[in-house]
Coordinates of C-alpha atoms and ligand atoms in Angstrom, one line a residue:
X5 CA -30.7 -5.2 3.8
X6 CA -31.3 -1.5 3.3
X7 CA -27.5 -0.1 1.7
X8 CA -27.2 3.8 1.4
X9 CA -24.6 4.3 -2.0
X10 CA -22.8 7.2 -1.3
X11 CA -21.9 8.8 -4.2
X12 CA -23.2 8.1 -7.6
X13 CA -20.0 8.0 -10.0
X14 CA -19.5 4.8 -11.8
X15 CA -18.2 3.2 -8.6
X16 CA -21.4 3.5 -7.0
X17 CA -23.6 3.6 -9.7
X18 CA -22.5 -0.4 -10.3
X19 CA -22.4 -1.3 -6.7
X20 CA -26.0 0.3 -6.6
X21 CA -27.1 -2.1 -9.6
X22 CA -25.2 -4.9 -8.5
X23 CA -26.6 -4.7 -4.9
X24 CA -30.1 -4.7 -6.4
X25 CA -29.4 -7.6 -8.5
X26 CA -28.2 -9.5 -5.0
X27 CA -31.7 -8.5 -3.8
X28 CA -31.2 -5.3 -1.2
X29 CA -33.2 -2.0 -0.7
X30 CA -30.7 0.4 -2.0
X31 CA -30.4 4.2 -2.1
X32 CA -28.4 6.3 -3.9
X33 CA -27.1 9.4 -2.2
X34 CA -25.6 12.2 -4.6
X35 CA -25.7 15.9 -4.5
X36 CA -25.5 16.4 -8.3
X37 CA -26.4 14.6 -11.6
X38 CA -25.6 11.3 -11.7
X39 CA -22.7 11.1 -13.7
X40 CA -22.8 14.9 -14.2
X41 CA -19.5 17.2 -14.2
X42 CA -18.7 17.4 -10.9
X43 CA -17.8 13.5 -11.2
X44 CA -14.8 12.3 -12.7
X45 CA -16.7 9.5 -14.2
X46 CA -18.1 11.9 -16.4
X47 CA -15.1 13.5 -18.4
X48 CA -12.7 11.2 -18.3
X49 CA -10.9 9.4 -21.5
X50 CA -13.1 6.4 -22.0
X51 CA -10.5 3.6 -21.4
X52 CA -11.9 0.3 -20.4
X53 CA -8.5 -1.3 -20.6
X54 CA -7.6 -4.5 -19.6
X55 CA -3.5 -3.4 -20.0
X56 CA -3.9 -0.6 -17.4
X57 CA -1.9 -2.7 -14.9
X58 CA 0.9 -0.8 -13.0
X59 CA 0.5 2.0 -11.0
X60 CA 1.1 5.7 -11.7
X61 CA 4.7 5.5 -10.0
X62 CA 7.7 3.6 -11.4
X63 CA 11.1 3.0 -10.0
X64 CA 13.2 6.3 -10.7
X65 CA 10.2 8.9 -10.1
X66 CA 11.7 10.8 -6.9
X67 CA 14.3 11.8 -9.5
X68 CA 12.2 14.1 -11.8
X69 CA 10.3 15.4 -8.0
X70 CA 12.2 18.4 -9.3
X71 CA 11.4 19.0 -12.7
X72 CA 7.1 18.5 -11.5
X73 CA 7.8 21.7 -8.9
X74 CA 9.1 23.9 -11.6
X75 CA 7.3 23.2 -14.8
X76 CA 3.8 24.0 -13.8
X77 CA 2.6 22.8 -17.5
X78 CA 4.3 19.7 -17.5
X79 CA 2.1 16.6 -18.1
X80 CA 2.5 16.3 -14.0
X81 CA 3.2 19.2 -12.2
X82 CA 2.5 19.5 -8.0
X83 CA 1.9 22.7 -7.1
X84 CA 3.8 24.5 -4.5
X85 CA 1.4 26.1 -2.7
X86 CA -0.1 22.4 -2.2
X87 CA 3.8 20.3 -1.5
X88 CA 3.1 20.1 2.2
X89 CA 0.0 18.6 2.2
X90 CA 0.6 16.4 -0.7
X91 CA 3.7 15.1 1.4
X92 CA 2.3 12.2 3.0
X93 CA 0.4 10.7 0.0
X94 CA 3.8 12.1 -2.6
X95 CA 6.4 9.8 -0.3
X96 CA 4.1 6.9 -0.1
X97 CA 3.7 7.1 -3.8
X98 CA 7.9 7.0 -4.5
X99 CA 8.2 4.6 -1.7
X100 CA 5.2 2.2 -2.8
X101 CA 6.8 2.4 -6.5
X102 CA 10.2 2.2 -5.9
X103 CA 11.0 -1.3 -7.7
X104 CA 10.1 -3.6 -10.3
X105 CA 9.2 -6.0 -7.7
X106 CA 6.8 -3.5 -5.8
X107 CA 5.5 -2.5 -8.9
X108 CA 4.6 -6.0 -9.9
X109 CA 2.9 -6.7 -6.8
X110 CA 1.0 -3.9 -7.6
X111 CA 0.0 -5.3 -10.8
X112 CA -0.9 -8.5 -9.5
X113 CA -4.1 -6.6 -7.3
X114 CA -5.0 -4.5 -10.6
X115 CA -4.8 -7.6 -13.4
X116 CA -8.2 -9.1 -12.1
X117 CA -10.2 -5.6 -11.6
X118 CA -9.5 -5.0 -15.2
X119 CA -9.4 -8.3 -16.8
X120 CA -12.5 -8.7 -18.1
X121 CA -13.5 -5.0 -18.3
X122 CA -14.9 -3.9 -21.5
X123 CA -16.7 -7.9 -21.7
X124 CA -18.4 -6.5 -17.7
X125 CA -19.1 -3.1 -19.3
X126 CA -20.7 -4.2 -22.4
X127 CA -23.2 -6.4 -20.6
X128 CA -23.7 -4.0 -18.0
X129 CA -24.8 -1.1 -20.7
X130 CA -27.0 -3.6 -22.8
X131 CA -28.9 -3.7 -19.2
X132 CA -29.0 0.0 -19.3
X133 CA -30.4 0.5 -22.4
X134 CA -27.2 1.7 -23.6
X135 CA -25.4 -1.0 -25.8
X136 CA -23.9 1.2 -28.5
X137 CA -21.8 3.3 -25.3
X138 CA -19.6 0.9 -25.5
X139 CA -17.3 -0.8 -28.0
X140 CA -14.8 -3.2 -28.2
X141 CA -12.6 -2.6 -30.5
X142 CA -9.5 -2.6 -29.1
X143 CA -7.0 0.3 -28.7
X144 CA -3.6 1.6 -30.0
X145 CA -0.2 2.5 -28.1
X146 CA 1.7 5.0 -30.2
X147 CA 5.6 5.7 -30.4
X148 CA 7.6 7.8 -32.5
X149 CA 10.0 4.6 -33.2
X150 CA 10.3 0.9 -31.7
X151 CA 12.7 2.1 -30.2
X152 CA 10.6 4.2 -28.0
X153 CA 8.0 1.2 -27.0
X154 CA 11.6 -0.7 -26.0
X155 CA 12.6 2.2 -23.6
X156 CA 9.4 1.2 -21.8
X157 CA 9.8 -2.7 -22.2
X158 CA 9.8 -3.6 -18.7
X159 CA 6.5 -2.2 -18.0
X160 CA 5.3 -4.2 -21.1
X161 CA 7.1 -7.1 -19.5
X162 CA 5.1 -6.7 -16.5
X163 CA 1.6 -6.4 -18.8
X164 CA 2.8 -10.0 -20.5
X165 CA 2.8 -11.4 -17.1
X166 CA -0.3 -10.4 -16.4
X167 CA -1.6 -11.9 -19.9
X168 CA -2.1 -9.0 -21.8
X169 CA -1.8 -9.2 -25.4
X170 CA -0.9 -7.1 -28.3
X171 CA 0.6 -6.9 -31.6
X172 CA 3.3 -4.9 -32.8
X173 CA 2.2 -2.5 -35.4
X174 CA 4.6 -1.4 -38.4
X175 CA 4.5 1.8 -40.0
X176 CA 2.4 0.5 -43.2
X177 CA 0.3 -1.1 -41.0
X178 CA -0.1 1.9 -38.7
X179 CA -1.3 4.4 -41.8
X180 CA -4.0 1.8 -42.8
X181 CA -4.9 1.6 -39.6
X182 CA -5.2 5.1 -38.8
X183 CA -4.6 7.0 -42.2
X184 CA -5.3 10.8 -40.4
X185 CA -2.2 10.2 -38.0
X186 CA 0.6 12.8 -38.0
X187 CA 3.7 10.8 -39.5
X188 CA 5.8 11.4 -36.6
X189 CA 4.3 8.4 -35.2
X190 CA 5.7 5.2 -36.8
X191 CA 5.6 2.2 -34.5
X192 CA 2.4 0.7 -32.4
X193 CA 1.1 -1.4 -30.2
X194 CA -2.6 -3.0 -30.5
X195 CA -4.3 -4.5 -27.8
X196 CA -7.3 -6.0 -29.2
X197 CA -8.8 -7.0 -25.9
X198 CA -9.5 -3.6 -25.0
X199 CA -12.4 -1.2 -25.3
X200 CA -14.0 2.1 -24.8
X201 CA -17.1 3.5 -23.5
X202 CA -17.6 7.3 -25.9
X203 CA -20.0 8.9 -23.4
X204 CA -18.8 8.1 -20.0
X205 CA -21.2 10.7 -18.2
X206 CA -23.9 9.3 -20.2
X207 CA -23.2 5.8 -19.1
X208 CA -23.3 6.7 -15.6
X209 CA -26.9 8.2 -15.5
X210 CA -27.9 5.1 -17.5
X211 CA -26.7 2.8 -15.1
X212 CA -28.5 5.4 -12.0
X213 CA -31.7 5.4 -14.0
X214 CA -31.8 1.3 -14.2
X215 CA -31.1 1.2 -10.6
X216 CA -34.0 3.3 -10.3
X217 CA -36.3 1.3 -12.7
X218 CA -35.4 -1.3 -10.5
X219 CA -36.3 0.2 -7.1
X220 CA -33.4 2.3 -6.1
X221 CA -34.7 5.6 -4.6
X222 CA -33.0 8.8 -5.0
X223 CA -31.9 11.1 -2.5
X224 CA -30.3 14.3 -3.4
X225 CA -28.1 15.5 -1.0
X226 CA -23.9 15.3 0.7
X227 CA -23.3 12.4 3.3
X228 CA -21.6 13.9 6.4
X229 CA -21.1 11.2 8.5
X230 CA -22.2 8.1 9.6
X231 CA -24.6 6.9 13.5
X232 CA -22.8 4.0 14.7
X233 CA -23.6 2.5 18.2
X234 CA -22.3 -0.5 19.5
X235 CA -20.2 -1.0 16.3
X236 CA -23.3 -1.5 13.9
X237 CA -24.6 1.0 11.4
X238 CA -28.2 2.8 12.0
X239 CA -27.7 5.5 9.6
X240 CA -26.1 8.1 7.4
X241 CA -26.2 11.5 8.6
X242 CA -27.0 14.5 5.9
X243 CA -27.6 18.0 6.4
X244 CA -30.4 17.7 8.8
X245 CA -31.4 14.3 8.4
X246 CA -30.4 10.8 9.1
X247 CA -31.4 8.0 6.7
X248 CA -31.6 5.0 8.4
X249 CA -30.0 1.7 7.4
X250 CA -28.2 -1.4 7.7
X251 CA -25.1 -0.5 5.3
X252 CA -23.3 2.0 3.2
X253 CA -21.0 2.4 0.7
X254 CA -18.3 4.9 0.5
X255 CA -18.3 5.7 -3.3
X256 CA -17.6 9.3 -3.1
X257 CA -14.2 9.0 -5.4
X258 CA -11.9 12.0 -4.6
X259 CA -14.0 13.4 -1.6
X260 CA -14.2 9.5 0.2
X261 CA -11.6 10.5 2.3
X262 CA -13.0 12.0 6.0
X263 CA -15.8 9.2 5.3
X264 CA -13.3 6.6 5.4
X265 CA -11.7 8.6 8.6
X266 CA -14.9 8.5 10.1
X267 CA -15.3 5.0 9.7
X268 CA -12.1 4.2 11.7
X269 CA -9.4 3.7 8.2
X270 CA -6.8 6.5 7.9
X271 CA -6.4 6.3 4.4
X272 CA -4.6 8.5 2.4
X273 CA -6.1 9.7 -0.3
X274 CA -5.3 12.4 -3.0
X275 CA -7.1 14.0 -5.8
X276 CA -4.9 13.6 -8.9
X277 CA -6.3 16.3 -10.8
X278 CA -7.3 15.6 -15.0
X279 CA -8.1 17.6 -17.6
X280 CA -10.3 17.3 -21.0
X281 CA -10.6 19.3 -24.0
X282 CA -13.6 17.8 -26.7
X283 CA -13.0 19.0 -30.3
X284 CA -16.6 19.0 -31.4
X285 CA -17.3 17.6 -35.3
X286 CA -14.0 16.9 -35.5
X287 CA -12.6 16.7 -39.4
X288 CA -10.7 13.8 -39.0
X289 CA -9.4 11.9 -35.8
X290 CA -8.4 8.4 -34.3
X291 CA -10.8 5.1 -36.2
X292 CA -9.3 3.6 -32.5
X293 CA -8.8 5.1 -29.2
X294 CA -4.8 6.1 -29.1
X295 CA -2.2 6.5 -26.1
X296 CA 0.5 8.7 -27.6
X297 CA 3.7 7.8 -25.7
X298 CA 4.7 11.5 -25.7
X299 CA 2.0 12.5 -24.1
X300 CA 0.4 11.5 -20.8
X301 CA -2.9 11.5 -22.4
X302 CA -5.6 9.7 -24.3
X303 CA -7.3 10.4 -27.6
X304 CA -10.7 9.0 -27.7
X305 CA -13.8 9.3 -30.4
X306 CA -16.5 10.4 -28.2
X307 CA -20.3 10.7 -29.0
X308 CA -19.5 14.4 -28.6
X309 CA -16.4 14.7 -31.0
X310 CA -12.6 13.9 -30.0
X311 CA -12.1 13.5 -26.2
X312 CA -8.3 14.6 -25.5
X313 CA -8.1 13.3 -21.9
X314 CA -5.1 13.5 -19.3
X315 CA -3.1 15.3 -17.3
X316 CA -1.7 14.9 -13.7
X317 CA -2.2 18.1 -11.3
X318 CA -1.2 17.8 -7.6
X319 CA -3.1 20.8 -6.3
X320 CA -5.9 19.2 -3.8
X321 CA -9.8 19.5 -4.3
X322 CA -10.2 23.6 -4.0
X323 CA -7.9 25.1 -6.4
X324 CA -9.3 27.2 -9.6
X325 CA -8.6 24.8 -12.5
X326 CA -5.4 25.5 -14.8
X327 CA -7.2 26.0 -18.0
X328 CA -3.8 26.0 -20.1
X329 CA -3.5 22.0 -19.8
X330 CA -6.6 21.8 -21.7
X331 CA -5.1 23.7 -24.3
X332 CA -2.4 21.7 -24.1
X333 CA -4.7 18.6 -24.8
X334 CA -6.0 20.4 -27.7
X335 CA -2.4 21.5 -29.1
X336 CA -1.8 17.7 -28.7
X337 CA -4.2 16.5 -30.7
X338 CA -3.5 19.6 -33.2
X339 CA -0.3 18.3 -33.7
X340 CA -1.5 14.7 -33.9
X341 CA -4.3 14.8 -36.7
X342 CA -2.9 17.9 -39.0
X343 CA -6.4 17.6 -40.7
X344 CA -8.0 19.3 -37.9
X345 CA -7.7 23.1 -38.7
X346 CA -5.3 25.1 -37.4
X347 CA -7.4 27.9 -36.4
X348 CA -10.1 25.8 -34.4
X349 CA -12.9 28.5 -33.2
X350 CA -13.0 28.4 -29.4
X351 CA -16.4 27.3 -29.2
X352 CA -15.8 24.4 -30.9
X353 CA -13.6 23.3 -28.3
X354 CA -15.4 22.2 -24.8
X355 CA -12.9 21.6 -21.7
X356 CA -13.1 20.0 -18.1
X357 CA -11.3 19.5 -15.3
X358 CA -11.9 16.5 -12.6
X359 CA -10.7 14.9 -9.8
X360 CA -9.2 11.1 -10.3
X361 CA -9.6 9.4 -6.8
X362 CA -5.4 8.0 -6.0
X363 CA -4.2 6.1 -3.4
X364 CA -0.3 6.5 -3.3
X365 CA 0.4 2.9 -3.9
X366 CA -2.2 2.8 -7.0
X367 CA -4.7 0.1 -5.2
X368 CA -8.0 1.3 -4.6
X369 CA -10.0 0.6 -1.3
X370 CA -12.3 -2.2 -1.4
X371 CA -13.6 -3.8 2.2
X372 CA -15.3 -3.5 5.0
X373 CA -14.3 -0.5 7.3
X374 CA -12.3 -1.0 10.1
X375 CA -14.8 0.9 12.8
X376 CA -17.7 -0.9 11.4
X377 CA -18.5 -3.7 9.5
X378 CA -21.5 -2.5 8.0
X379 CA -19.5 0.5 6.1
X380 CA -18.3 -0.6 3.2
X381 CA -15.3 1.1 1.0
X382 CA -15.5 1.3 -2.8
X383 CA -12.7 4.2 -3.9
X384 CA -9.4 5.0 -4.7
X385 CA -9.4 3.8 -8.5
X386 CA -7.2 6.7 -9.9
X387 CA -6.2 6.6 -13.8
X388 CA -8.7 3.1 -14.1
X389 CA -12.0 3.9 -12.1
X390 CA -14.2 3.6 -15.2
X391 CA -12.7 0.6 -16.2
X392 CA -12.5 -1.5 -12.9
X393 CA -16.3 0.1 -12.2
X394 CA -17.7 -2.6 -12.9
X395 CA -15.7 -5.6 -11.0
X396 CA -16.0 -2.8 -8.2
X397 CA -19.6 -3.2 -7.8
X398 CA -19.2 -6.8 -8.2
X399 CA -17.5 -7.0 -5.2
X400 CA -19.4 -4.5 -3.5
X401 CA -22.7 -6.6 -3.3
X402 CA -20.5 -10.1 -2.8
X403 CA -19.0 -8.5 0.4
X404 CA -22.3 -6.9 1.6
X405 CA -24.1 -10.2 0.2
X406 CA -21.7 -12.2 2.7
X407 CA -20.6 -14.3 -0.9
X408 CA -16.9 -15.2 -1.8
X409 CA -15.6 -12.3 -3.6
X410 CA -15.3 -13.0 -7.2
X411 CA -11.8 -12.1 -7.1
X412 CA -9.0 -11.6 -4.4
X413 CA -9.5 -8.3 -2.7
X414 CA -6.7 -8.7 0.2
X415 CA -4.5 -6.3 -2.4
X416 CA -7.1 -3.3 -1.5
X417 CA -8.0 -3.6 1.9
X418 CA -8.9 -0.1 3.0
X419 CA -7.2 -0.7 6.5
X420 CA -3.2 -0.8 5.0
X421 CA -2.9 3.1 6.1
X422 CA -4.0 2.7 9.3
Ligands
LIG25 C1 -8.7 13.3 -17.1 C2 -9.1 12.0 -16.6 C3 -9.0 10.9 -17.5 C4 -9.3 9.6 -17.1 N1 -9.3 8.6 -18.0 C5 -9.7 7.3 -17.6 C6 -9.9 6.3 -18.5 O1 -9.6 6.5 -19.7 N2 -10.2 5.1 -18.1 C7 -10.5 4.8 -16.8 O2 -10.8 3.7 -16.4 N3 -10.4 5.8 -15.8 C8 -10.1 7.1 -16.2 N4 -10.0 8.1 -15.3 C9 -10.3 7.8 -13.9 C10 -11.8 7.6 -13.6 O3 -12.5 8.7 -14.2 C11 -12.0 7.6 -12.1 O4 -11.2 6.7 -11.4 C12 -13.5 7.2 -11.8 O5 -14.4 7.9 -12.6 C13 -13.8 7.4 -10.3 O6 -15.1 7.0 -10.1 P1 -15.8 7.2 -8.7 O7 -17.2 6.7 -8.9 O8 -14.9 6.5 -7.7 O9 -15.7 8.7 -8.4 P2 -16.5 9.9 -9.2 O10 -16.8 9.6 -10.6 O11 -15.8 11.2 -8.9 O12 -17.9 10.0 -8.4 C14 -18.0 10.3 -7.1 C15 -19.4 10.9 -6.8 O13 -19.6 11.1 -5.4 C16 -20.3 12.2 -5.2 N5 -19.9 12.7 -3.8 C17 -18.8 13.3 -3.3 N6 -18.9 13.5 -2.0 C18 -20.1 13.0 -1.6 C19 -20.7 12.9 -0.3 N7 -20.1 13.3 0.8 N8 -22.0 12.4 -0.3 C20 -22.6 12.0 -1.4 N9 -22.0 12.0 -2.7 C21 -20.8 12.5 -2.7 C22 -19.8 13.2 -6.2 O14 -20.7 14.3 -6.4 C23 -19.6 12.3 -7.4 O15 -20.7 12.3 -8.2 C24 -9.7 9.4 -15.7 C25 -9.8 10.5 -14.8 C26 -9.6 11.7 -15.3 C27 -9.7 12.9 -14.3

């Protein structure tokens, strides 16, 4: 079969390499770089992590509603301008994460997509050309005290279900570990199993230019729409042109949304905006990627220098980026490695802004569309697109391959808006 990829972020650069692998024509449709800025699989923290489980809600969250509408630098913050349209995706989200028990279920969908992660990463850069992008060396949850990491125990209770590992990490261990840390920090969590990739963006056009090497053509250029007639796919329609086909994929991340429409799923979909600030040639810094539990960030060693990478902005795909949360980042990590100098010149200091594709109920959309079988959905991965990238495009090429999907993909069946 002929598949258009629409989109050419992480999501579709793996379905494009696994689709080639099942032994399709496939092209790649993207009106930038592949993996370049305007992606969020280019600046985002690096996480391939086989923990990331639960969803971005948890039972309580309509309670502090209130305190993300008036601190508009809080580590999430919706702005007011945006509330109404946010509405339908914001009540899903508190309704979707309302218990333990809904939360679970979540968890149940997300355990397999990330499961094997960094092991599905590794193998896919050594394919690329690109090995050393990724690394396995396991990551480290940091709390002030134990006490902290047992305020959060039942979310850790849910992770242990879905057999992820750790080990508790004292405060000896914790300054051999990582000697550079700010002593406020005294109590950790390492979960070996997980990895990193330290040049997402990088990774991305690796895996585009295999795809390539192995007979993917390259069309710049937006999809629009898609010709259907009697329920079967001819083509996707660009500006001007329609390439013909006998399949697509919807991997446009935060803008998949009217595609889906058009294809007959009313999803709801919202951009969760993120933010990065990279300290380049950075003094000292994390030996392992850390998740500060005070902080709804990551601190990753990039290729570039220290990737600071979080943030949750409920603002929609058009507003001018806040550039004070990615001084916050950088504050962050000022505060967390006190060998980094205080007066940091500004051009030392690169920051970005991107847009995490979210579902409200933290599943992405994996499946055949509802208005035509031939249209395939592969979006909606949120805070753990990079790391489920590569299951994603797994399952891509089963479903268009007409295998058994590797794993159970009822949980993300794009039709559960409609
Ligand atoms: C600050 C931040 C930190 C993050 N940290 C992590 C992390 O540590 N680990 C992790 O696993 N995930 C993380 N994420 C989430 C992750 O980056 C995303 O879930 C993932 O990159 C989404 O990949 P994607 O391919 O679906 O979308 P994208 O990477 O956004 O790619 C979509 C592509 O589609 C193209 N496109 C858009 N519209 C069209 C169209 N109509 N036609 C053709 N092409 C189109 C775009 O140009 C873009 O290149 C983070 C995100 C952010 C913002």
């Amino acid at each position: 079969m002929h598949v258009v990829v629409i989109g050419a972020g992480i999501a579709g650069a793996v379905s494009a390499v696994e689709l080639l692998r099942d032994g399709h024509e496939v092209t790649i449709l993207e009106p930038g770089e592949p993996g370049g800025e305007q992606a969020a699989s280019y600046g985002n923290g690096g996480w391939l992590s086989p923990s990331s489980v639960l969803p971005v809600g948890s039972p309580g969250l309509w309670q502090k509603v209130p305190g993300y509408l008036a601190d508009p630098l809080g580590p999430l913050t919706i702005r007011w301008r945006y509330l109404l349209k946010a509405l339908p995706w914001l009540t899903r989200l508190l309704t979707s994460s309302s218990s333990w028990d809904k939360v679970r279920k979540v968890s149940l969908g997300l355990g397999p997509l990330v499961a094997g992660a960094p092991g599905l990463h590794a193998k896919l850069a050594a394919e690329a050309g690109v090995p050393e992008l990724i690394h396995r060396t396991g990551q480290l949850y940091i709390f002030p005290s134990r006490k902290d990491f047992l305020d959060s125990a039942e979310s850790w209770t849910i992770r242990r279900e879905r057999g992820v590992h750790w080990i508790e990490v004292d405060e000896d261990e914790l300054r051999q570990r990582e000697p550079a840390l700010d002593r406020r920090y005294t109590f950790a969590l390492y979960c070996e199993d997980g990895g990193h990739c330290s040049n997402p963006g990088e990774y991305v056009a690796a895996l585009v230019r295999l795809a390539e090497e192995r007979g993917a053509r390259r069309v710049r250029g937006t999809a629009e729409g898609f010709d259907i007639a009697g329920g079967r796919l001819k083509g996707v329609r660009t500006a001007g042109a329609v390439i013909a086909c006998d399949a697509a994929v919807i991997a446009a991340g935060a803008r998949s949304r009217e595609l889906a429409h058009m294809a007959g799923d009313r999803v709801v979909l919202e951009t969760e905006r993120g933010y990065h600030a990279v300290i380049e040639g950075p003094e000292v810094g994390p030996r392992t990627p850390v998740m500060p539990s005070d902080g709804k960030m990551v601190h990753t060693p990039m290729t570039n220098g220290l990737r600071i990478a979080g943030q949750v902005e409920i603002a929609g795909l058009d507003a001018a980026p806040n550039w004070k949360r990615a001084e916050i980042l950088r504050d962050h990590a000022l505060r967390t490695w006190p060998g980094l100098p205080r007066d940091l010149p500004a051009e030392r200091v690169k920051v970005w802004m991107g847009h995490r594709p979210s579902t409200p109920d933290g599943l992405p959309c994996i499946g055949r569309a509802s208005g035509c079988p031939d249209v395939v959905h592969a979006y909606g991965h949120g805070h753990i697109g990079l790391a489920s990238g590569a299951m994603t495009g797994r399952l891509v090429a089963d479903i268009i391959s007409g295998k058994a999907p590797t794993i159970d993909i009822a949980p993300f069946d794009p039709s559960r808006f409609n």
